[in-house]
């Protein structure tokens, strides 16, 4: 009877740890899927999409997590298979530098235009 109680306690503890592990893997999987762009749907992540492409990528990510790959290795696999555009946060390299520098350039040009208009209005008022 005593061994049965010990066995029951051990099985419950390992069952709870298995549930925690599955929940942790599910959260990890969802994090990755939210950062992958669906190539079929415009503006949707794979996490939000129900397309065939999204379903296949979900299966691929699940398989890679079960193989023990970490987040960066999964992203690298998807980059090689589908290109840099599939990841919402692409690495800075010669192919993606325009994606990273364009917002800064637009901000600087917009600031210069606003500054020039303010100087022009101040010059008109002083005359």
Tab-separated table of C-alpha atoms in Angstrom:
chain	number	residue	atom	x	y	z
A	1	UNK	CA	0.000	0.000	0.000
A	2	UNK	CA	2.845	2.347	0.894
A	3	UNK	CA	4.600	1.674	-2.419
A	4	UNK	CA	1.361	2.323	-4.251
A	5	UNK	CA	1.103	5.765	-2.615
A	6	UNK	CA	4.716	6.558	-3.483
A	7	UNK	CA	4.180	5.394	-7.054
A	8	UNK	CA	1.020	7.512	-7.298
A	9	UNK	CA	2.801	10.613	-5.978
A	10	UNK	CA	5.732	10.146	-8.358
A	11	UNK	CA	3.455	9.624	-11.350
A	12	UNK	CA	1.459	12.751	-10.464
A	13	UNK	CA	4.626	14.836	-10.132
A	14	UNK	CA	6.032	13.637	-13.445
A	15	UNK	CA	2.655	14.212	-15.089
A	16	UNK	CA	2.594	17.813	-13.862
A	17	UNK	CA	6.153	18.417	-15.031
A	18	UNK	CA	5.207	16.992	-18.446
A	19	UNK	CA	2.249	19.414	-18.636
A	20	UNK	CA	4.521	22.331	-17.742
A	21	UNK	CA	7.016	21.237	-20.398
A	22	UNK	CA	4.269	20.978	-23.053
A	23	UNK	CA	2.920	24.389	-22.052
A	24	UNK	CA	6.406	25.906	-22.246
A	25	UNK	CA	6.959	24.380	-25.711
A	26	UNK	CA	3.561	25.704	-26.852
A	27	UNK	CA	4.409	29.237	-25.696
A	28	UNK	CA	7.831	28.974	-27.382
A	29	UNK	CA	6.220	27.715	-30.600
A	30	UNK	CA	3.658	30.553	-30.597
A	31	UNK	CA	6.424	33.139	-30.098
A	32	UNK	CA	8.222	31.844	-33.162
A	33	UNK	CA	5.047	31.617	-35.266
A	34	UNK	CA	4.140	35.235	-34.471
A	35	UNK	CA	7.486	36.365	-35.920
A	36	UNK	CA	7.105	34.463	-39.206
A	37	UNK	CA	5.322	36.131	-42.102
A	38	UNK	CA	2.720	34.171	-44.039
A	39	UNK	CA	3.793	34.295	-47.676
A	40	UNK	CA	0.217	33.726	-48.876
A	41	UNK	CA	-1.665	36.183	-46.647
A	42	UNK	CA	-0.783	39.850	-46.806
A	43	UNK	CA	0.240	41.323	-43.483
A	44	UNK	CA	-0.513	38.256	-41.374
A	45	UNK	CA	1.809	36.160	-39.308
A	46	UNK	CA	1.764	32.389	-39.586
A	47	UNK	CA	0.283	32.325	-36.081
A	48	UNK	CA	-2.784	34.310	-37.242
A	49	UNK	CA	-3.184	32.662	-40.641
A	50	UNK	CA	-5.215	29.589	-41.566
A	51	UNK	CA	-3.711	29.119	-45.041
A	52	UNK	CA	-2.136	25.870	-46.224
A	53	UNK	CA	1.285	27.533	-46.140
A	54	UNK	CA	0.776	28.579	-42.509
A	55	UNK	CA	-0.350	25.085	-41.560
A	56	UNK	CA	2.749	23.535	-43.111
A	57	UNK	CA	5.053	26.058	-41.417
A	58	UNK	CA	3.366	25.346	-38.065
A	59	UNK	CA	4.123	21.652	-38.562
A	60	UNK	CA	7.720	22.404	-39.561
A	61	UNK	CA	8.273	24.611	-36.496
A	62	UNK	CA	6.725	21.990	-34.228
A	63	UNK	CA	8.995	19.319	-35.728
A	64	UNK	CA	12.102	21.504	-35.340
A	65	UNK	CA	11.254	22.239	-31.693
A	66	UNK	CA	10.851	18.503	-31.044
A	67	UNK	CA	14.250	17.947	-32.688
A	68	UNK	CA	15.725	20.288	-30.068
A	69	UNK	CA	16.541	23.279	-32.270
A	70	UNK	CA	16.618	26.709	-30.652
A	71	UNK	CA	14.813	29.795	-31.964
A	72	UNK	CA	17.699	31.147	-34.068
A	73	UNK	CA	18.286	27.761	-35.699
A	74	UNK	CA	14.606	27.545	-36.657
A	75	UNK	CA	14.690	31.074	-38.109
A	76	UNK	CA	17.862	30.242	-40.031
A	77	UNK	CA	16.230	27.100	-41.473
A	78	UNK	CA	13.185	29.127	-42.580
A	79	UNK	CA	15.408	31.883	-44.046
A	80	UNK	CA	17.285	29.334	-46.140
A	81	UNK	CA	14.065	27.723	-47.305
A	82	UNK	CA	11.899	30.828	-47.947
A	83	UNK	CA	14.287	33.810	-47.930
A	84	UNK	CA	14.858	36.728	-45.524
A	85	UNK	CA	11.405	38.173	-46.131
A	86	UNK	CA	9.677	35.349	-44.230
A	87	UNK	CA	10.953	36.669	-40.869
A	88	UNK	CA	9.364	39.876	-39.543
A	89	UNK	CA	12.670	40.910	-37.965
A	90	UNK	CA	15.297	40.316	-40.666
A	91	UNK	CA	19.025	40.390	-39.940
A	92	UNK	CA	21.072	43.394	-41.038
A	93	UNK	CA	22.997	42.356	-44.144
A	94	UNK	CA	23.664	43.565	-47.678
A	95	UNK	CA	20.241	42.373	-48.857
A	96	UNK	CA	18.233	43.988	-46.042
A	97	UNK	CA	20.125	47.196	-45.262
A	98	UNK	CA	17.575	49.263	-47.191
A	99	UNK	CA	14.814	47.886	-44.930
A	100	UNK	CA	16.711	49.095	-41.875
A	101	UNK	CA	17.971	52.432	-43.233
A	102	UNK	CA	14.890	53.609	-45.126
A	103	UNK	CA	12.858	54.584	-42.017
A	104	UNK	CA	15.815	56.556	-40.629
A	105	UNK	CA	16.337	58.257	-43.982
A	106	UNK	CA	12.640	59.171	-44.265
A	107	UNK	CA	12.673	60.522	-40.702
A	108	UNK	CA	15.701	62.715	-41.453
A	109	UNK	CA	14.230	64.013	-44.737
A	110	UNK	CA	10.902	64.759	-43.024
A	111	UNK	CA	12.710	66.560	-40.199
A	112	UNK	CA	14.713	68.614	-42.687
A	113	UNK	CA	11.527	69.634	-44.544
A	114	UNK	CA	9.806	70.641	-41.306
A	115	UNK	CA	12.886	72.561	-40.143
A	116	UNK	CA	13.112	74.362	-43.512
A	117	UNK	CA	9.399	75.328	-43.340
A	118	UNK	CA	9.813	76.664	-39.788
A	119	UNK	CA	12.837	78.741	-40.856
A	120	UNK	CA	10.892	80.034	-43.874
A	121	UNK	CA	7.939	81.099	-41.659
A	122	UNK	CA	10.279	82.799	-39.168
A	123	UNK	CA	11.987	84.713	-42.017
A	124	UNK	CA	8.589	85.846	-43.374
A	125	UNK	CA	7.529	87.109	-39.943
A	126	UNK	CA	10.730	89.082	-39.432
A	127	UNK	CA	10.328	90.920	-42.746
